[in-house]
Amino acid sequence: MNYISTRAAADSSERHSFSDILLGGLAKDGGLYLPDAYPRVSVAELQQWRQLSYADLAFEVLSKFADDIAPDELRGLTRRTYTAEVYCNGRDRSRAGEITPLKVLGIEQGAPLALLELSNGPTLAFKDMAMQLLGNLFESALARKGLTLNILGATSGDTGSAAEYAMRGKTGLRVFMLSPHGKMSAFQAAQMYGLQDPNIFNLAVDGVFDDCQDIVKAVSNDHAFKAQQQIGTVNSINWARVVAQVVYYFKGYFAATPQRTGMGQPPLAIDAALPKVSFAVPSGNFGNVCAGHIARMMGLPIAKLVVATNENDVLDEFFRSGSYRVRKAAETFHTTSPSMDISKASNFERFVFDLLGRDPQRVVQLFRDVEHNGGFDLSRGEDFARVKEFGFVSGRSAHMDRVAAIRDVYQRYGTMIDTHTADGIKVAREYLEPGIPMVVLETAQPVKFGETIREALGREADRPQAFEGIESLPQRFEVLPADVARIKAFIAQHTGL
Ligand SMILES: *Cc1c(COP(=O)(O)O)cnc(C)c1O
């Protein structure tokens, strides 16, 4: 499979394999990588895949995109990654082997409403689903090339800890993660700073999250230092992360359409006979729902892809109006679903490329408009009408909607959900269709956002067993000033490069 940039001419002679783009970020021209054509899944394959374990399903999906990795190696990677031991923090521990269990809540307006549990991994957020695989892919690619990689990042919570838990103890890898000193919740701090692995460095910066991010940008812009120190990132535009997320759309689809195995039931033979499923996705950087788009392009029968945003509604505005308007830092709200607090959606360009019929020139033009004018408007062209053909719809949710959804799902179904999943439930309910299962992706566990749970339910959030008392465990972190030179010196000292 060949990967192309969303901004490169289709006849570009440059070829990139999966392994070529694995360790990198943006393409040189500033675009994002995508396969030159989406692999299709046949009805027969869909039937076979239904029976597979999560790890083997991941192998089947990934081998269509990573055809340059030896099959035995890839299967070894997926089997090491997706184990019941790693994904053991779910509601029902007896279902840990399913990796992403489907929890059916009930029937609403004739539609089965269900949660796909994606947050049963080590950091209790869906980012573990892709990041755990990335850790193993990185380790094996680095070993093959005889390289080392020092991952630098900034985090206000979820992404940083998912990266650390994925890279801990890995050969050839170090993580330098900047976080705002004293600004994370006690739970989040305990999760990250509790790691004692010698290849993980938590740098608690005296400042706010934006200071951390500015430092990472400054370090990354020093190309000589970056090369010398072999620095890389694991941000949400990483292609392997997106493609790892494609897997659970298939898993969720199979779980939501259990096969009738009675006598006389003919096997599904033609496309038209395949049942459809809708997915509602709490969204920020458009990574998760982009994976849903790709699953659909591969032939998975998805009815609707429901993009759910919080008060930071850049994406909802686009899907409602055709106008994409990125926000300034000052216009970005701090909400109670903080992992969706984004000012622009970094993976969105991948969908825009497909929406525009894969015309890189127009993508370049539009994202130049984003840079110069803060956005673009497709409302008047033919392109925007095609959004529906891709199954996309959207909605937004605000704090009181989250509180109401958490309370309602708890009272009605006895199930506790987190604030991001609550945004998903709220918007999913606006798009229910009789007979079509609506699967809401559960992106985090409630214990990570305990304050809102207390507000909604007047009680503490459920906490998986392994997380009892983590706040009192020893923590390992380095407090540093918000000073680029000091951070660089720390990195150089610890890489020895
Ligand atoms: C990252 C994150 C999201 C948003 O996912 P995107 O891929 O950025 O759209 C939603 N919920 C939680 C809990 C997250 O950590």
Coordinates of C-alpha atoms and ligand atoms in Angstrom, one line a residue:
M1 CA 0.0 0.0 0.0
N2 CA 1.2 3.5 -0.9
Y3 CA 0.5 6.5 1.3
I4 CA 0.0 9.9 -0.1
S5 CA -0.2 13.4 1.4
T6 CA -3.5 15.3 1.4
R7 CA -1.6 18.1 -0.2
A8 CA 0.5 16.3 -2.8
A9 CA -0.3 15.9 -6.4
A10 CA -1.8 12.5 -7.2
D11 CA 0.9 11.8 -9.8
S12 CA 3.7 12.5 -7.2
S13 CA 6.4 9.9 -7.7
E14 CA 7.2 9.7 -4.0
R15 CA 6.1 6.5 -2.4
H16 CA 5.7 5.8 1.3
S17 CA 5.0 2.5 3.0
F18 CA 3.3 2.2 6.4
S19 CA 6.7 1.8 8.1
D20 CA 7.9 5.0 6.3
I21 CA 5.3 7.1 7.9
L22 CA 5.0 5.3 11.2
L23 CA 7.5 7.4 13.1
G24 CA 6.8 10.7 11.4
G25 CA 4.1 13.3 11.8
L26 CA 3.0 15.7 9.0
A27 CA 4.1 15.1 5.4
K28 CA 6.8 17.5 4.2
D29 CA 4.3 19.6 2.4
G30 CA 2.3 20.1 5.6
G31 CA -0.4 17.6 4.6
L32 CA -1.6 14.4 6.4
Y33 CA -0.9 10.9 5.1
L34 CA -3.7 8.7 3.8
P35 CA -3.6 5.5 1.7
D36 CA -3.9 6.1 -2.0
A37 CA -7.0 4.0 -2.0
Y38 CA -9.0 2.5 0.9
P39 CA -8.9 -1.3 1.0
R40 CA -12.3 -2.8 0.6
V41 CA -13.7 -5.6 2.9
S42 CA -15.8 -8.2 1.2
V43 CA -19.0 -9.6 2.6
A44 CA -17.3 -13.0 3.0
E45 CA -14.5 -11.3 5.0
L46 CA -17.1 -9.5 7.2
Q47 CA -18.6 -12.9 8.0
Q48 CA -15.2 -14.5 8.8
W49 CA -14.1 -11.5 10.9
R50 CA -17.1 -11.8 13.1
Q51 CA -15.7 -14.9 14.7
L52 CA -12.3 -13.4 15.5
S53 CA -10.8 -12.4 18.8
Y54 CA -10.1 -8.6 19.1
A55 CA -6.3 -9.2 18.5
D56 CA -6.9 -11.3 15.4
L57 CA -9.5 -8.8 14.1
A58 CA -6.9 -6.1 14.6
F59 CA -4.4 -8.2 12.7
E60 CA -6.8 -8.5 9.7
V61 CA -7.6 -4.8 9.6
L62 CA -4.1 -3.7 10.1
S63 CA -2.6 -6.1 7.5
K64 CA -4.6 -4.3 4.9
F65 CA -2.8 -1.0 5.7
A66 CA 0.6 -2.2 7.0
D67 CA 1.3 -4.7 4.2
D68 CA 5.0 -4.1 4.5
I69 CA 5.2 -5.6 8.0
A70 CA 5.7 -9.4 8.0
P71 CA 2.4 -11.1 8.8
D72 CA 3.9 -13.2 11.7
E73 CA 5.4 -10.1 13.2
L74 CA 2.2 -8.1 12.9
R75 CA 0.1 -10.9 14.4
G76 CA 2.6 -11.1 17.3
L77 CA 2.2 -7.4 17.9
T78 CA -1.6 -7.4 18.0
R79 CA -1.7 -10.5 20.2
R80 CA 0.7 -8.9 22.6
T81 CA -1.2 -5.6 22.6
Y82 CA -4.8 -6.6 23.0
T83 CA -4.9 -8.9 26.0
A84 CA -7.4 -9.3 28.8
E85 CA -4.6 -8.4 31.3
V86 CA -4.2 -4.9 29.7
Y87 CA -7.9 -4.2 29.2
C88 CA -9.0 -5.4 32.6
N89 CA -10.6 -2.3 34.0
G90 CA -14.1 -2.6 32.7
R91 CA -17.5 -2.8 34.4
D92 CA -17.6 -6.5 34.1
R93 CA -14.2 -8.1 34.5
S94 CA -15.4 -11.4 33.1
R95 CA -15.7 -9.7 29.8
A96 CA -12.1 -8.3 29.7
G97 CA -11.2 -10.8 26.9
E98 CA -13.6 -8.9 24.6
I99 CA -11.2 -5.9 25.0
T100 CA -14.1 -3.5 23.9
P101 CA -17.3 -5.0 25.4
L102 CA -20.6 -3.7 24.1
K103 CA -23.0 -2.7 26.9
V104 CA -26.6 -2.5 25.7
L105 CA -28.5 0.2 27.7
G106 CA -32.0 -0.3 26.3
I107 CA -34.3 0.6 23.4
E108 CA -35.1 4.2 22.8
Q109 CA -37.4 5.3 20.0
G110 CA -37.2 1.9 18.6
A111 CA -33.4 1.9 18.4
P112 CA -31.1 -0.2 20.6
L113 CA -28.8 2.2 22.4
A114 CA -25.5 0.8 23.5
L115 CA -22.1 1.8 24.8
L116 CA -18.9 0.5 23.3
E117 CA -16.4 0.4 26.2
L118 CA -13.2 1.7 24.9
S119 CA -11.7 2.9 28.2
N120 CA -10.8 -0.3 30.0
G121 CA -7.1 0.0 29.3
P122 CA -4.4 1.2 31.7
T123 CA -5.3 4.9 31.7
L124 CA -9.1 4.5 31.5
A125 CA -9.5 6.5 28.3
F126 CA -9.9 5.3 24.7
K127 CA -6.5 6.7 23.7
D128 CA -5.0 3.4 25.1
M129 CA -6.7 1.5 22.3
A130 CA -4.3 3.0 19.7
M131 CA -1.4 4.1 21.9
Q132 CA -0.8 0.6 23.3
L133 CA -0.4 -0.7 19.8
L134 CA 1.8 2.3 18.8
G135 CA 4.2 1.5 21.6
N136 CA 4.7 -2.1 20.3
L137 CA 4.9 -0.9 16.7
F138 CA 7.5 1.7 17.6
E139 CA 9.6 -0.7 19.6
S140 CA 9.7 -3.2 16.8
A141 CA 10.3 -0.6 14.0
L142 CA 13.2 0.9 16.0
A143 CA 14.7 -2.4 16.7
R144 CA 14.6 -3.3 13.0
K145 CA 16.3 0.0 12.0
G146 CA 18.7 0.1 15.0
L147 CA 17.3 3.5 16.1
T148 CA 16.2 5.1 19.3
L149 CA 13.4 7.6 19.7
N150 CA 12.8 10.3 22.3
I151 CA 9.2 11.2 22.5
L152 CA 8.5 14.8 23.6
G153 CA 5.0 15.9 24.4
A154 CA 2.8 18.2 26.4
T155 CA -0.3 17.0 28.2
S156 CA -3.1 18.3 30.3
G157 CA -4.1 14.7 31.1
D158 CA -5.3 11.9 28.8
T159 CA -2.9 11.8 25.9
G160 CA 0.3 12.1 27.9
S161 CA -0.6 9.3 30.3
A162 CA -1.7 7.0 27.5
A163 CA 1.6 7.6 25.8
E164 CA 3.6 6.9 28.9
Y165 CA 1.7 3.7 29.7
A166 CA 2.3 2.6 26.1
M167 CA 6.0 3.4 26.0
R168 CA 7.0 2.4 29.5
G169 CA 9.8 -0.2 29.6
K170 CA 10.1 -0.3 25.8
T171 CA 13.6 -0.7 24.3
G172 CA 14.9 2.2 22.3
L173 CA 12.2 4.6 23.6
R174 CA 12.2 7.4 26.1
V175 CA 9.3 9.7 26.9
F176 CA 9.7 13.4 28.1
M177 CA 6.2 14.6 29.0
L178 CA 5.6 18.1 30.0
S179 CA 2.6 18.8 32.3
P180 CA 1.5 21.9 34.2
H181 CA 2.8 21.6 37.7
G182 CA -0.1 21.3 40.2
K183 CA -2.8 21.9 37.6
M184 CA -3.9 18.3 37.0
S185 CA -6.4 16.5 39.2
A186 CA -5.0 14.4 42.0
F187 CA -6.1 11.3 40.1
Q188 CA -4.4 12.3 36.8
A189 CA -1.2 13.3 38.6
A190 CA -1.1 10.0 40.5
Q191 CA -1.6 8.1 37.2
M192 CA 1.2 9.8 35.4
Y193 CA 3.7 10.6 38.2
G194 CA 3.2 7.2 39.7
L195 CA 5.1 5.6 36.9
Q196 CA 8.6 4.5 38.1
D197 CA 10.0 3.3 34.8
P198 CA 13.5 4.7 34.1
N199 CA 12.6 5.5 30.4
I200 CA 9.7 7.8 31.5
F201 CA 10.4 11.4 32.5
N202 CA 7.6 13.5 33.9
L203 CA 8.5 17.2 33.7
A204 CA 6.2 19.2 35.8
V205 CA 6.5 22.7 34.4
D206 CA 5.8 25.8 36.5
G207 CA 3.1 27.2 34.3
V208 CA -0.1 26.3 32.5
F209 CA -0.8 23.8 29.7
D210 CA -0.2 26.4 27.0
D211 CA 3.3 27.1 28.4
C212 CA 4.0 23.4 28.1
Q213 CA 2.8 23.3 24.5
D214 CA 4.8 26.4 23.6
I215 CA 7.9 24.8 24.9
V216 CA 7.3 21.6 22.9
K217 CA 6.8 23.8 19.8
A218 CA 10.0 25.7 20.5
V219 CA 12.0 22.6 20.9
S220 CA 10.5 21.0 17.8
N221 CA 11.3 24.1 15.8
D222 CA 15.0 23.8 16.7
H223 CA 15.6 21.3 13.9
A224 CA 19.3 20.7 14.8
F225 CA 18.4 19.9 18.4
K226 CA 15.5 17.7 17.3
A227 CA 17.7 15.7 15.0
Q228 CA 20.6 15.5 17.4
Q229 CA 18.3 14.3 20.2
Q230 CA 16.2 12.0 17.9
I231 CA 13.0 13.6 19.1
G232 CA 9.6 12.5 17.9
T233 CA 6.0 12.9 18.9
V234 CA 2.9 10.8 19.2
N235 CA 0.2 13.3 18.4
S236 CA -3.3 12.5 17.1
I237 CA -2.5 12.9 13.4
N238 CA -0.2 9.8 13.6
W239 CA -1.6 7.5 11.0
A240 CA -1.0 4.3 12.9
R241 CA -3.1 5.7 15.8
V242 CA -6.0 6.4 13.4
V243 CA -5.9 3.0 11.8
A244 CA -5.7 1.2 15.1
Q245 CA -9.0 2.9 16.0
V246 CA -10.7 1.5 12.8
V247 CA -10.6 -1.9 14.4
Y248 CA -13.2 -1.3 17.2
Y249 CA -15.8 0.0 14.7
F250 CA -15.8 -3.5 13.2
K251 CA -15.9 -5.0 16.7
G252 CA -18.7 -2.8 17.7
Y253 CA -20.6 -3.5 14.5
F254 CA -20.4 -7.3 15.1
A255 CA -21.5 -6.9 18.7
A256 CA -24.4 -4.7 17.8
T257 CA -25.7 -7.1 15.0
P258 CA -25.5 -10.5 16.6
Q259 CA -26.0 -13.2 14.0
R260 CA -29.1 -15.4 14.0
T261 CA -27.8 -18.9 14.0
G262 CA -31.1 -20.7 13.9
M263 CA -31.9 -23.4 11.3
G264 CA -32.9 -22.1 8.0
Q265 CA -31.2 -18.8 8.4
P266 CA -29.4 -18.2 5.2
P267 CA -25.9 -16.7 5.5
L268 CA -26.0 -13.0 4.5
A269 CA -25.1 -12.9 0.9
I270 CA -25.7 -9.6 -0.6
D271 CA -24.8 -6.1 0.5
A272 CA -28.4 -5.0 0.8
A273 CA -29.1 -7.7 3.4
L274 CA -26.4 -6.4 5.8
P275 CA -27.8 -4.7 8.8
K276 CA -26.7 -1.1 9.5
V277 CA -25.3 0.4 12.7
S278 CA -24.8 4.1 13.7
F279 CA -22.0 5.3 15.8
A280 CA -21.9 8.4 18.0
V281 CA -18.4 9.7 18.7
P282 CA -17.4 12.3 21.4
S283 CA -15.0 14.3 19.2
G284 CA -12.2 16.8 19.5
N285 CA -9.4 16.4 17.1
F286 CA -11.5 14.2 14.8
G287 CA -9.2 11.3 15.2
N288 CA -11.7 8.8 16.6
V289 CA -14.5 9.6 14.1
C290 CA -12.0 9.8 11.2
A291 CA -11.4 6.1 12.0
G292 CA -15.2 5.5 11.7
H293 CA -15.1 7.3 8.3
I294 CA -12.4 4.9 7.2
A295 CA -14.2 1.8 8.4
R296 CA -17.2 3.0 6.4
M297 CA -15.1 3.6 3.3
M298 CA -13.8 0.1 3.7
G299 CA -17.4 -1.2 3.4
L300 CA -18.6 -1.5 7.0
P301 CA -22.3 -0.9 6.8
I302 CA -22.5 2.3 9.0
A303 CA -25.7 4.3 8.8
K304 CA -24.7 7.5 10.5
L305 CA -21.5 8.8 12.0
V306 CA -22.7 11.2 14.7
V307 CA -20.1 13.8 15.6
A308 CA -20.7 15.0 19.2
T309 CA -18.9 18.1 20.4
N310 CA -19.0 20.0 23.6
E311 CA -19.2 23.8 23.9
N312 CA -16.1 23.9 21.6
D313 CA -18.3 23.2 18.6
V314 CA -15.9 23.8 15.6
L315 CA -16.9 20.5 14.1
D316 CA -20.6 20.8 14.8
E317 CA -20.7 24.2 13.1
F318 CA -19.1 22.7 10.0
F319 CA -21.4 19.7 9.8
R320 CA -24.4 22.0 10.3
S321 CA -23.4 24.9 8.1
G322 CA -20.5 24.0 5.9
S323 CA -18.4 26.7 7.5
Y324 CA -15.1 25.6 9.2
R325 CA -14.0 28.3 11.6
V326 CA -11.1 27.6 13.9
R327 CA -11.1 29.3 17.2
K328 CA -8.5 31.4 18.9
A329 CA -7.0 30.3 22.3
A330 CA -9.2 32.9 24.0
E331 CA -12.3 31.5 22.4
T332 CA -11.6 28.0 23.5
F333 CA -13.7 27.1 26.5
H334 CA -12.4 25.1 29.5
T335 CA -15.2 22.6 29.9
T336 CA -16.1 19.6 32.0
S337 CA -15.3 17.3 29.1
P338 CA -11.8 18.7 28.8
S339 CA -10.4 16.2 26.3
M340 CA -12.6 17.7 23.7
D341 CA -11.6 21.3 24.3
I342 CA -10.0 22.0 21.0
S343 CA -9.7 25.2 18.8
K344 CA -9.2 23.3 15.6
A345 CA -9.5 19.6 14.6
S346 CA -6.1 18.4 13.6
N347 CA -7.4 15.3 11.7
F348 CA -10.2 17.0 9.9
E349 CA -8.1 17.6 6.8
R350 CA -8.2 13.8 6.1
F351 CA -12.0 13.9 5.7
V352 CA -11.9 17.2 3.7
F353 CA -9.6 15.5 1.2
D354 CA -12.1 12.7 0.7
L355 CA -15.0 15.2 0.6
L356 CA -13.4 17.1 -2.1
G357 CA -12.9 14.1 -4.3
R358 CA -9.3 13.8 -3.2
D359 CA -8.2 17.0 -4.9
P360 CA -5.0 18.1 -3.2
Q361 CA -4.9 21.5 -4.9
R362 CA -8.2 22.5 -3.3
V363 CA -7.1 21.1 0.1
V364 CA -4.0 23.3 -0.1
Q365 CA -6.2 26.3 -1.0
L366 CA -8.7 25.7 1.8
F367 CA -6.0 25.1 4.5
R368 CA -4.2 28.2 3.3
D369 CA -7.5 30.0 4.0
V370 CA -7.5 28.5 7.5
E371 CA -4.0 29.9 8.1
H372 CA -4.8 33.4 6.7
N373 CA -8.4 33.9 7.4
G374 CA -9.1 31.5 10.2
G375 CA -11.3 29.1 8.2
F376 CA -13.2 28.3 5.0
D377 CA -16.8 28.1 3.9
L378 CA -18.1 25.2 1.7
S379 CA -21.8 26.0 2.3
R380 CA -22.4 27.3 -1.2
G381 CA -20.7 24.6 -3.2
E382 CA -21.7 21.1 -4.2
D383 CA -19.2 19.6 -1.8
F384 CA -21.1 20.2 1.3
A385 CA -24.2 18.4 0.0
R386 CA -22.0 15.3 -0.2
V387 CA -21.4 15.3 3.6
K388 CA -24.6 13.3 4.0
E389 CA -23.4 10.7 1.5
F390 CA -20.5 10.1 3.9
G391 CA -23.0 9.5 6.7
F392 CA -22.0 12.5 8.8
V393 CA -24.3 14.4 11.2
S394 CA -23.5 16.3 14.3
G395 CA -24.6 18.0 17.5
R396 CA -23.3 19.8 20.5
S397 CA -23.7 19.5 24.2
A398 CA -23.0 21.8 27.1
H399 CA -22.3 21.3 30.8
M400 CA -25.9 21.0 31.9
D401 CA -26.6 18.5 29.1
R402 CA -23.7 16.3 30.4
V403 CA -25.0 16.5 33.9
A404 CA -28.5 15.6 32.8
A405 CA -27.3 12.7 30.6
I406 CA -25.1 11.3 33.4
R407 CA -28.0 11.4 35.8
D408 CA -30.5 10.0 33.3
V409 CA -28.3 7.1 32.2
Y410 CA -27.6 6.3 35.8
Q411 CA -31.2 6.4 36.9
R412 CA -32.7 4.7 33.9
Y413 CA -30.0 2.0 33.3
G414 CA -27.9 1.9 36.4
T415 CA -24.9 2.7 34.4
M416 CA -22.4 5.4 35.3
I417 CA -20.8 7.3 32.4
D418 CA -18.1 10.0 32.1
T419 CA -18.6 13.5 30.9
H420 CA -17.3 12.9 27.3
T421 CA -19.5 9.8 26.9
A422 CA -22.4 11.9 28.2
D423 CA -21.8 14.4 25.3
G424 CA -22.0 11.4 23.0
I425 CA -25.3 10.1 24.5
K426 CA -26.9 13.6 24.4
V427 CA -26.2 14.0 20.7
A428 CA -26.8 10.3 19.8
R429 CA -30.4 10.7 21.1
E430 CA -31.0 13.4 18.4
Y431 CA -30.3 10.9 15.6
L432 CA -32.0 7.6 16.7
E433 CA -33.7 5.7 13.9
P434 CA -36.1 2.7 14.6
G435 CA -34.3 -0.6 14.1
I436 CA -30.8 0.8 13.7
P437 CA -28.6 0.2 16.7
M438 CA -26.9 3.4 18.0
V439 CA -23.5 2.7 19.4
V440 CA -22.1 5.4 21.6
L441 CA -18.3 5.2 22.0
E442 CA -17.4 5.4 25.6
T443 CA -14.2 7.3 25.6
A444 CA -13.3 7.6 29.3
Q445 CA -14.3 6.3 32.7
P446 CA -16.2 8.4 35.2
V447 CA -13.5 8.3 37.9
K448 CA -11.3 10.5 35.8
F449 CA -13.9 13.3 36.0
G450 CA -15.1 12.8 39.6
E451 CA -16.2 16.3 40.3
T452 CA -19.0 16.3 37.6
I453 CA -20.1 12.8 38.7
R454 CA -20.5 14.2 42.3
E455 CA -22.5 17.1 40.8
A456 CA -24.7 14.9 38.8
L457 CA -25.2 11.9 41.1
G458 CA -24.2 13.2 44.6
R459 CA -21.9 10.3 45.0
E460 CA -18.3 9.3 44.2
A461 CA -17.5 7.8 40.8
D462 CA -16.9 4.1 40.5
R463 CA -13.3 3.3 40.6
P464 CA -11.8 0.1 39.0
Q465 CA -10.1 -2.1 41.6
A466 CA -6.5 -1.5 40.4
F467 CA -6.9 2.2 41.0
E468 CA -7.9 2.1 44.7
G469 CA -5.6 4.5 46.6
I470 CA -3.3 5.4 43.8
E471 CA -3.1 9.0 45.1
S472 CA -1.0 7.8 48.0
L473 CA 1.6 5.9 46.0
P474 CA 5.1 7.4 45.5
Q475 CA 5.4 9.8 42.6
R476 CA 8.3 10.5 40.3
F477 CA 8.5 13.8 38.6
E478 CA 10.9 16.7 38.0
V479 CA 9.7 20.3 38.6
L480 CA 11.2 22.7 36.0
P481 CA 10.7 26.3 35.2
A482 CA 8.8 27.2 31.9
D483 CA 12.1 27.8 30.2
V484 CA 13.0 26.2 26.9
A485 CA 16.7 26.2 27.5
R486 CA 16.3 24.4 30.8
I487 CA 14.0 21.8 29.3
K488 CA 16.5 21.2 26.4
A489 CA 19.3 20.8 28.9
F490 CA 17.3 18.2 30.9
I491 CA 16.5 16.2 27.7
A492 CA 20.2 16.2 26.5
Q493 CA 21.4 15.2 29.9
H494 CA 19.1 12.2 30.0
T495 CA 19.5 11.0 26.5
G496 CA 23.3 11.3 26.7
L497 CA 23.2 12.3 23.0
Ligands
LIG1 C1 -9.1 12.4 23.1 C2 -10.5 12.3 23.6 C3 -11.6 12.6 22.9 C4 -11.6 13.2 21.5 O1 -11.1 12.3 20.6 P1 -10.6 12.8 19.1 O2 -10.0 11.7 18.5 O3 -9.6 13.9 19.4 O4 -11.8 13.4 18.4 C5 -12.9 12.3 23.5 N1 -12.9 11.8 24.7 C6 -11.8 11.5 25.5 C7 -12.0 11.0 26.8 C8 -10.6 11.7 25.0 O5 -9.5 11.4 25.7

